[in-house]
């Protein structure tokens, strides 16, 4: 019973080579055991010694030999072969690990990828073809399994670069007692039906685009910030240090017409101011000391100066007897009046 409880690892490489391994140091400490096998099923078995040992720190920990039949018997003995430490009979066909798929081809049409490989010579019904793929934006592999030896998948983006890998699997438990798969075929890189050396260029292009956009955004933000600061600085400068007016622009005619000759410029300017005052000089009002009245028949005469008499302060400083007379031009279009007299009584003016 103890001999059957020893754990061993059994692999039949594509029904061509057998590999049996055991934990030598844990199972048989201090003893370098021997291994023998046979594919004979009869009573008269012919045991063969292990042709190639696998070592673990100079201890025999496994054996590699050729597959010669479906039924295998193994035996592990002590170093001199006098005592059997472990024995087992098994079906070698239930421990097959297939080889990697051969002549793998890819067919890319629109968003569908179909992968196929050569058909193995034997045990075709026990094999499945597994396809795994991912883009550089996927964290995990996506898997798809189909009958040997073709598998297809849809939904691929022609703008992305994908990594593909395939392998063969044995069906469990109908064909194998252990879930063995082949090693992965060499990884390939595709984009829209074109075989690439790697997808690193795809990552670099994406990274370069992101870097360029980030730099442009940073530059725009810096320019906007500087513009805002400049506007605020100009406002602060104007409020703290007002600009001193340039006399060149205030006295443009002094520099342009008189070449800076101040005396010539001031004389001309003074003459222009005097002329302006004369042109817009208003008519004088004459303050008379005596009271006058208009001629009642003045409306029959032609254009003349009319005298309006106002009651005011006289020369004798009498506020009620003073008169103010203003000479105003008249014309026939303006009706004449007998006379206007404004009497000033205390603080009130009355027009008569």
Short mmCIF file of C-alpha atoms in Angstrom, two decimals:
data_model
loop_
_atom_site.label_atom_id
_atom_site.label_comp_id
_atom_site.label_asym_id
_atom_site.label_seq_id
_atom_site.Cartn_x
_atom_site.Cartn_y
_atom_site.Cartn_z
CA UNK A 1 0.00 0.00 0.00
CA UNK A 2 2.78 2.44 0.82
CA UNK A 3 4.46 1.72 -2.51
CA UNK A 4 1.30 2.73 -4.42
CA UNK A 5 1.01 6.00 -2.45
CA UNK A 6 4.20 7.50 -3.84
CA UNK A 7 3.43 10.42 -6.14
CA UNK A 8 5.02 10.38 -9.57
CA UNK A 9 4.69 12.65 -12.58
CA UNK A 10 4.12 10.85 -15.87
CA UNK A 11 4.29 12.58 -19.26
CA UNK A 12 4.07 10.92 -22.65
CA UNK A 13 5.48 13.45 -25.14
CA UNK A 14 3.30 13.00 -28.25
CA UNK A 15 3.43 9.25 -27.75
CA UNK A 16 7.12 9.32 -28.59
CA UNK A 17 9.00 9.71 -25.29
CA UNK A 18 8.10 8.94 -21.70
CA UNK A 19 9.23 10.97 -18.70
CA UNK A 20 8.74 9.66 -15.15
CA UNK A 21 9.80 11.88 -12.22
CA UNK A 22 9.58 11.55 -8.44
CA UNK A 23 10.65 13.53 -5.38
CA UNK A 24 13.85 11.69 -4.60
CA UNK A 25 15.07 13.72 -1.62
CA UNK A 26 11.70 13.67 0.16
CA UNK A 27 10.74 10.07 -0.68
CA UNK A 28 14.13 8.39 -0.44
CA UNK A 29 16.42 10.55 1.68
CA UNK A 30 20.04 9.47 1.56
CA UNK A 31 19.44 6.78 -1.08
CA UNK A 32 20.14 6.94 -4.79
CA UNK A 33 17.42 4.69 -6.21
CA UNK A 34 17.36 2.88 -9.56
CA UNK A 35 14.58 2.83 -12.16
CA UNK A 36 13.45 0.14 -14.62
CA UNK A 37 10.48 -0.18 -17.01
CA UNK A 38 8.79 -2.50 -19.48
CA UNK A 39 6.05 -2.39 -22.16
CA UNK A 40 5.54 -6.13 -22.08
CA UNK A 41 2.12 -7.14 -20.82
CA UNK A 42 2.74 -10.86 -20.34
CA UNK A 43 3.95 -12.82 -17.39
CA UNK A 44 7.48 -12.92 -18.66
CA UNK A 45 8.34 -9.26 -18.52
CA UNK A 46 11.67 -8.00 -19.65
CA UNK A 47 12.69 -5.08 -17.48
CA UNK A 48 14.89 -2.43 -19.02
CA UNK A 49 17.11 -0.13 -16.99
CA UNK A 50 16.66 3.61 -17.34
CA UNK A 51 18.73 4.87 -20.28
CA UNK A 52 18.73 8.53 -19.16
CA UNK A 53 18.37 9.64 -15.55
CA UNK A 54 17.16 13.08 -14.44
CA UNK A 55 19.15 14.32 -11.44
CA UNK A 56 18.34 16.47 -8.43
CA UNK A 57 21.57 17.37 -6.61
CA UNK A 58 23.25 14.14 -7.79
CA UNK A 59 20.24 12.03 -6.81
CA UNK A 60 18.22 10.13 -9.41
CA UNK A 61 14.86 11.92 -9.56
CA UNK A 62 13.47 10.78 -12.94
CA UNK A 63 13.91 8.79 -16.11
CA UNK A 64 13.50 9.60 -19.79
CA UNK A 65 12.96 6.74 -22.27
CA UNK A 66 11.24 5.90 -25.56
CA UNK A 67 7.52 5.10 -25.76
CA UNK A 68 7.09 1.55 -27.07
CA UNK A 69 3.49 0.64 -26.39
CA UNK A 70 0.15 1.54 -24.73
CA UNK A 71 0.79 -0.32 -21.48
CA UNK A 72 3.68 0.65 -19.22
CA UNK A 73 5.01 -0.92 -16.04
CA UNK A 74 7.59 0.89 -13.92
CA UNK A 75 9.63 -0.13 -10.90
CA UNK A 76 11.80 1.87 -8.47
CA UNK A 77 14.36 -0.11 -6.41
CA UNK A 78 17.11 0.65 -3.98
CA UNK A 79 20.58 1.42 -5.23
CA UNK A 80 21.72 -2.21 -5.62
CA UNK A 81 18.32 -3.38 -6.95
CA UNK A 82 17.70 -5.89 -4.21
CA UNK A 83 14.51 -4.24 -2.87
CA UNK A 84 11.57 -2.77 -4.80
CA UNK A 85 10.46 0.58 -3.32
CA UNK A 86 7.71 1.51 -5.81
CA UNK A 87 5.90 -0.10 -8.79
CA UNK A 88 3.01 0.89 -11.04
CA UNK A 89 1.22 -0.22 -14.24
CA UNK A 90 -0.44 2.45 -16.38
CA UNK A 91 -1.81 3.27 -19.83
CA UNK A 92 0.73 5.47 -21.54
CA UNK A 93 -1.95 6.85 -23.94
CA UNK A 94 -3.68 8.60 -21.01
CA UNK A 95 -0.65 10.79 -20.31
CA UNK A 96 0.00 12.20 -23.77
CA UNK A 97 1.19 15.77 -24.06
CA UNK A 98 0.86 16.84 -27.73
CA UNK A 99 3.52 18.68 -29.65
CA UNK A 100 3.09 22.28 -30.63
CA UNK A 101 0.92 22.91 -33.69
CA UNK A 102 2.83 22.95 -36.97
CA UNK A 103 2.53 25.27 -39.94
CA UNK A 104 0.19 27.75 -38.26
CA UNK A 105 -1.52 30.13 -40.69
CA UNK A 106 -3.64 33.25 -40.10
CA UNK A 107 -6.46 34.45 -42.31
CA UNK A 108 -7.78 37.94 -41.56
CA UNK A 109 -10.99 39.15 -43.21
CA UNK A 110 -12.80 42.30 -41.99
CA UNK A 111 -13.07 41.79 -38.21
CA UNK A 112 -12.71 37.97 -38.30
CA UNK A 113 -9.49 36.02 -37.80
CA UNK A 114 -9.21 32.31 -38.62
CA UNK A 115 -6.20 30.29 -37.43
CA UNK A 116 -5.39 26.81 -38.68
CA UNK A 117 -2.54 24.27 -38.47
CA UNK A 118 -1.52 20.92 -39.88
CA UNK A 119 -3.48 17.90 -38.70
CA UNK A 120 -1.55 15.44 -36.51
CA UNK A 121 -1.16 11.91 -37.82
CA UNK A 122 -2.90 10.25 -34.85
CA UNK A 123 -5.43 10.87 -32.11
CA UNK A 124 -7.04 13.72 -34.05
CA UNK A 125 -10.40 13.37 -32.29
CA UNK A 126 -8.73 13.85 -28.88
CA UNK A 127 -7.18 17.20 -29.82
CA UNK A 128 -8.51 20.74 -29.61
CA UNK A 129 -6.90 23.89 -31.01
CA UNK A 130 -6.81 26.79 -28.57
CA UNK A 131 -6.31 30.38 -29.72
CA UNK A 132 -5.38 33.19 -27.34
CA UNK A 133 -5.08 36.85 -28.28
CA UNK A 134 -4.87 40.30 -26.73
CA UNK A 135 -4.09 43.85 -27.72
CA UNK A 136 -1.72 46.09 -25.83
CA UNK A 137 -4.74 47.67 -24.18
CA UNK A 138 -5.95 44.33 -22.74
CA UNK A 139 -4.69 43.14 -19.37
CA UNK A 140 -5.43 39.44 -19.89
CA UNK A 141 -5.46 36.97 -22.76
CA UNK A 142 -8.75 36.22 -24.46
CA UNK A 143 -9.23 32.53 -25.30
CA UNK A 144 -11.12 30.58 -27.96
CA UNK A 145 -11.08 26.76 -28.43
CA UNK A 146 -12.31 24.71 -31.38
CA UNK A 147 -11.89 21.31 -32.97
CA UNK A 148 -8.57 20.56 -34.49
CA UNK A 149 -7.33 22.08 -36.54
CA UNK A 150 -9.02 25.44 -37.19
CA UNK A 151 -10.39 28.15 -34.91
CA UNK A 152 -11.93 31.53 -35.71
CA UNK A 153 -12.93 34.62 -33.75
CA UNK A 154 -14.75 37.88 -34.58
CA UNK A 155 -14.69 41.42 -33.26
CA UNK A 156 -11.10 42.42 -34.04
CA UNK A 157 -10.37 46.12 -34.51
CA UNK A 158 -8.29 46.60 -37.69
CA UNK A 159 -6.69 49.71 -36.16
CA UNK A 160 -5.19 47.77 -33.22
CA UNK A 161 -2.19 45.50 -33.06
CA UNK A 162 -2.89 42.05 -31.57
CA UNK A 163 -0.69 39.32 -30.16
CA UNK A 164 -1.68 35.74 -31.08
CA UNK A 165 -0.59 32.36 -29.80
CA UNK A 166 -1.98 28.84 -30.33
CA UNK A 167 -1.55 25.38 -28.82
CA UNK A 168 -3.07 21.89 -28.91
CA UNK A 169 -4.97 20.41 -25.96
CA UNK A 170 -5.96 16.83 -25.07
CA UNK A 171 -9.54 16.14 -24.04
CA UNK A 172 -10.10 15.21 -20.39
CA UNK A 173 -11.23 12.69 -19.20
CA UNK A 174 -12.11 10.92 -22.45
CA UNK A 175 -8.55 10.81 -23.80
CA UNK A 176 -6.31 11.86 -20.90
CA UNK A 177 -6.39 11.45 -17.14
CA UNK A 178 -4.22 14.58 -16.86
CA UNK A 179 -5.04 17.89 -18.54
CA UNK A 180 -1.99 18.18 -20.77
CA UNK A 181 -1.58 20.83 -23.46
CA UNK A 182 1.23 21.45 -25.87
CA UNK A 183 3.65 24.31 -25.48
CA UNK A 184 2.55 27.57 -27.04
CA UNK A 185 3.51 28.19 -30.62
CA UNK A 186 5.73 31.24 -31.11
CA UNK A 187 3.79 34.45 -30.47
CA UNK A 188 2.98 36.52 -33.55
CA UNK A 189 1.76 40.10 -33.99
CA UNK A 190 -0.87 41.18 -36.49
CA UNK A 191 -2.79 44.29 -37.44
CA UNK A 192 -5.48 44.27 -40.11
CA UNK A 193 -4.03 41.18 -41.77
CA UNK A 194 -0.42 42.42 -41.74
CA UNK A 195 2.28 40.51 -39.86
CA UNK A 196 4.40 42.80 -37.66
CA UNK A 197 7.63 42.30 -35.76
CA UNK A 198 6.02 43.53 -32.54
CA UNK A 199 3.30 45.79 -31.20
CA UNK A 200 5.80 48.13 -29.58
CA UNK A 201 5.49 50.57 -32.49
CA UNK A 202 1.76 50.75 -31.82
CA UNK A 203 2.41 51.65 -28.18
CA UNK A 204 5.08 54.19 -29.13
CA UNK A 205 2.79 55.90 -31.64
CA UNK A 206 0.02 56.10 -29.04
CA UNK A 207 2.49 57.34 -26.43
CA UNK A 208 3.96 59.92 -28.81
CA UNK A 209 0.49 61.21 -29.64
CA UNK A 210 -0.36 61.54 -25.96
CA UNK A 211 2.94 63.28 -25.24
CA UNK A 212 2.50 65.77 -28.12
CA UNK A 213 -1.07 66.61 -27.08
CA UNK A 214 0.00 67.01 -23.45
CA UNK A 215 2.83 69.36 -24.42
CA UNK A 216 0.53 71.48 -26.61
CA UNK A 217 -2.01 71.71 -23.82
CA UNK A 218 0.68 72.71 -21.33
CA UNK A 219 2.00 75.41 -23.68
CA UNK A 220 -1.49 76.83 -24.23
CA UNK A 221 -2.14 76.91 -20.50
CA UNK A 222 1.19 78.69 -19.89
CA UNK A 223 0.44 81.27 -22.59
CA UNK A 224 -3.02 81.90 -21.17
CA UNK A 225 -1.59 82.27 -17.66
CA UNK A 226 1.09 84.70 -18.85
CA UNK A 227 -1.51 86.75 -20.74
CA UNK A 228 -3.70 87.01 -17.64
CA UNK A 229 -0.72 88.00 -15.49
CA UNK A 230 0.36 90.61 -18.06
CA UNK A 231 -3.09 92.21 -18.11
CA UNK A 232 -3.21 92.33 -14.34
CA UNK A 233 0.30 93.78 -14.19
CA UNK A 234 -0.60 96.54 -16.66
CA UNK A 235 -3.67 97.44 -14.60
CA UNK A 236 -1.61 97.49 -11.42
CA UNK A 237 1.09 99.58 -13.06
CA UNK A 238 -1.47 102.13 -14.28
CA UNK A 239 -3.08 102.41 -10.85
CA UNK A 240 0.23 102.68 -8.97
CA UNK A 241 2.29 104.63 -11.52
CA UNK A 242 0.09 106.66 -13.87
CA UNK A 243 1.57 107.32 -17.29
CA UNK A 244 3.20 110.75 -17.78
CA UNK A 245 1.75 112.48 -20.85
CA UNK A 246 4.19 113.06 -23.66
CA UNK A 247 4.28 116.76 -24.66
CA UNK A 248 5.13 115.67 -28.17
CA UNK A 249 1.52 114.60 -28.70
CA UNK A 250 -0.11 117.40 -26.66
CA UNK A 251 1.81 120.15 -28.50
CA UNK A 252 1.99 118.45 -31.85
CA UNK A 253 1.82 121.72 -33.81
CA UNK A 254 4.71 123.15 -31.74
CA UNK A 255 7.05 120.40 -32.95
CA UNK A 256 5.58 119.70 -36.39
CA UNK A 257 4.82 123.24 -37.67
CA UNK A 258 7.24 125.42 -35.67
CA UNK A 259 10.12 122.96 -35.15
CA UNK A 260 10.06 123.57 -31.41
CA UNK A 261 10.20 127.41 -31.65
CA UNK A 262 8.16 128.20 -28.58
CA UNK A 263 8.01 131.99 -29.08
CA UNK A 264 6.74 131.66 -32.66
CA UNK A 265 4.22 129.04 -31.57
CA UNK A 266 2.90 131.06 -28.57
CA UNK A 267 2.52 134.22 -30.66
CA UNK A 268 0.49 132.42 -33.27
CA UNK A 269 -1.57 130.65 -30.68
CA UNK A 270 -2.27 133.89 -28.77
CA UNK A 271 -3.35 135.64 -32.00
CA UNK A 272 -5.73 132.75 -32.81
CA UNK A 273 -7.24 132.91 -29.31
CA UNK A 274 -7.81 136.69 -29.59
CA UNK A 275 -9.49 136.27 -32.98
CA UNK A 276 -11.72 133.58 -31.59
CA UNK A 277 -12.76 135.77 -28.68
CA UNK A 278 -13.59 138.66 -31.01
CA UNK A 279 -15.69 136.48 -33.27
CA UNK A 280 -17.78 135.20 -30.42
CA UNK A 281 -17.95 138.41 -28.35
CA UNK A 282 -21.42 139.10 -27.10
CA UNK A 283 -23.11 142.50 -27.24
CA UNK A 284 -22.64 144.68 -24.29
CA UNK A 285 -25.38 145.56 -21.90
CA UNK A 286 -25.48 149.22 -20.87
CA UNK A 287 -26.50 150.10 -17.39
CA UNK A 288 -28.19 153.45 -17.36
CA UNK A 289 -28.87 155.55 -14.39
CA UNK A 290 -32.04 157.11 -15.73
CA UNK A 291 -35.37 155.62 -16.65
CA UNK A 292 -36.26 155.60 -20.35
CA UNK A 293 -39.32 154.58 -22.16
CA UNK A 294 -39.63 153.48 -25.73
CA UNK A 295 -41.34 155.50 -28.30
CA UNK A 296 -44.89 154.26 -28.65
CA UNK A 297 -44.67 154.81 -32.38
CA UNK A 298 -41.48 152.76 -32.82
CA UNK A 299 -43.45 149.94 -34.40
CA UNK A 300 -43.98 152.14 -37.42
CA UNK A 301 -40.27 152.63 -38.01
CA UNK A 302 -37.79 150.32 -39.74
CA UNK A 303 -35.17 148.08 -38.18
CA UNK A 304 -33.43 149.75 -35.32
CA UNK A 305 -32.00 149.12 -31.95
CA UNK A 306 -34.68 148.80 -29.30
CA UNK A 307 -34.10 149.76 -25.75
CA UNK A 308 -35.70 147.60 -23.08
CA UNK A 309 -36.05 149.43 -19.82
CA UNK A 310 -35.88 147.60 -16.57
CA UNK A 311 -36.52 148.95 -13.16
CA UNK A 312 -33.44 148.53 -11.04
CA UNK A 313 -31.01 150.38 -8.93
CA UNK A 314 -30.35 154.00 -10.01
CA UNK A 315 -27.25 156.02 -9.65
CA UNK A 316 -28.64 157.31 -6.40
CA UNK A 317 -28.59 153.70 -5.19
CA UNK A 318 -32.37 153.57 -5.06
CA UNK A 319 -33.19 149.86 -5.76
CA UNK A 320 -36.61 150.70 -7.11
CA UNK A 321 -35.51 153.46 -9.53
CA UNK A 322 -32.49 151.81 -11.16
CA UNK A 323 -32.84 150.89 -14.79
CA UNK A 324 -30.93 148.41 -16.96
CA UNK A 325 -31.04 148.91 -20.69
CA UNK A 326 -29.78 146.35 -23.26
CA UNK A 327 -29.49 147.23 -26.89
CA UNK A 328 -30.61 144.38 -29.13
CA UNK A 329 -30.95 144.31 -32.94
CA UNK A 330 -34.43 143.94 -34.26
CA UNK A 331 -35.98 143.30 -37.62
CA UNK A 332 -39.38 143.58 -39.19
CA UNK A 333 -39.98 139.93 -38.44
CA UNK A 334 -39.87 140.59 -34.72
CA UNK A 335 -42.94 142.46 -33.42
CA UNK A 336 -42.27 145.65 -31.48
CA UNK A 337 -43.60 146.21 -28.06
CA UNK A 338 -44.51 149.37 -26.30
CA UNK A 339 -41.89 148.73 -23.76
CA UNK A 340 -41.04 146.28 -21.05
CA UNK A 341 -40.54 147.46 -17.59
CA UNK A 342 -39.49 145.23 -14.77
CA UNK A 343 -40.15 146.60 -11.34
CA UNK A 344 -38.10 145.24 -8.53
CA UNK A 345 -40.06 145.22 -5.37
CA UNK A 346 -38.07 143.89 -2.46
CA UNK A 347 -36.89 140.47 -3.69
CA UNK A 348 -39.42 140.13 -6.51
CA UNK A 349 -39.29 141.17 -10.18
CA UNK A 350 -42.49 142.12 -11.98
CA UNK A 351 -42.66 142.49 -15.78
CA UNK A 352 -45.04 145.21 -17.01
#
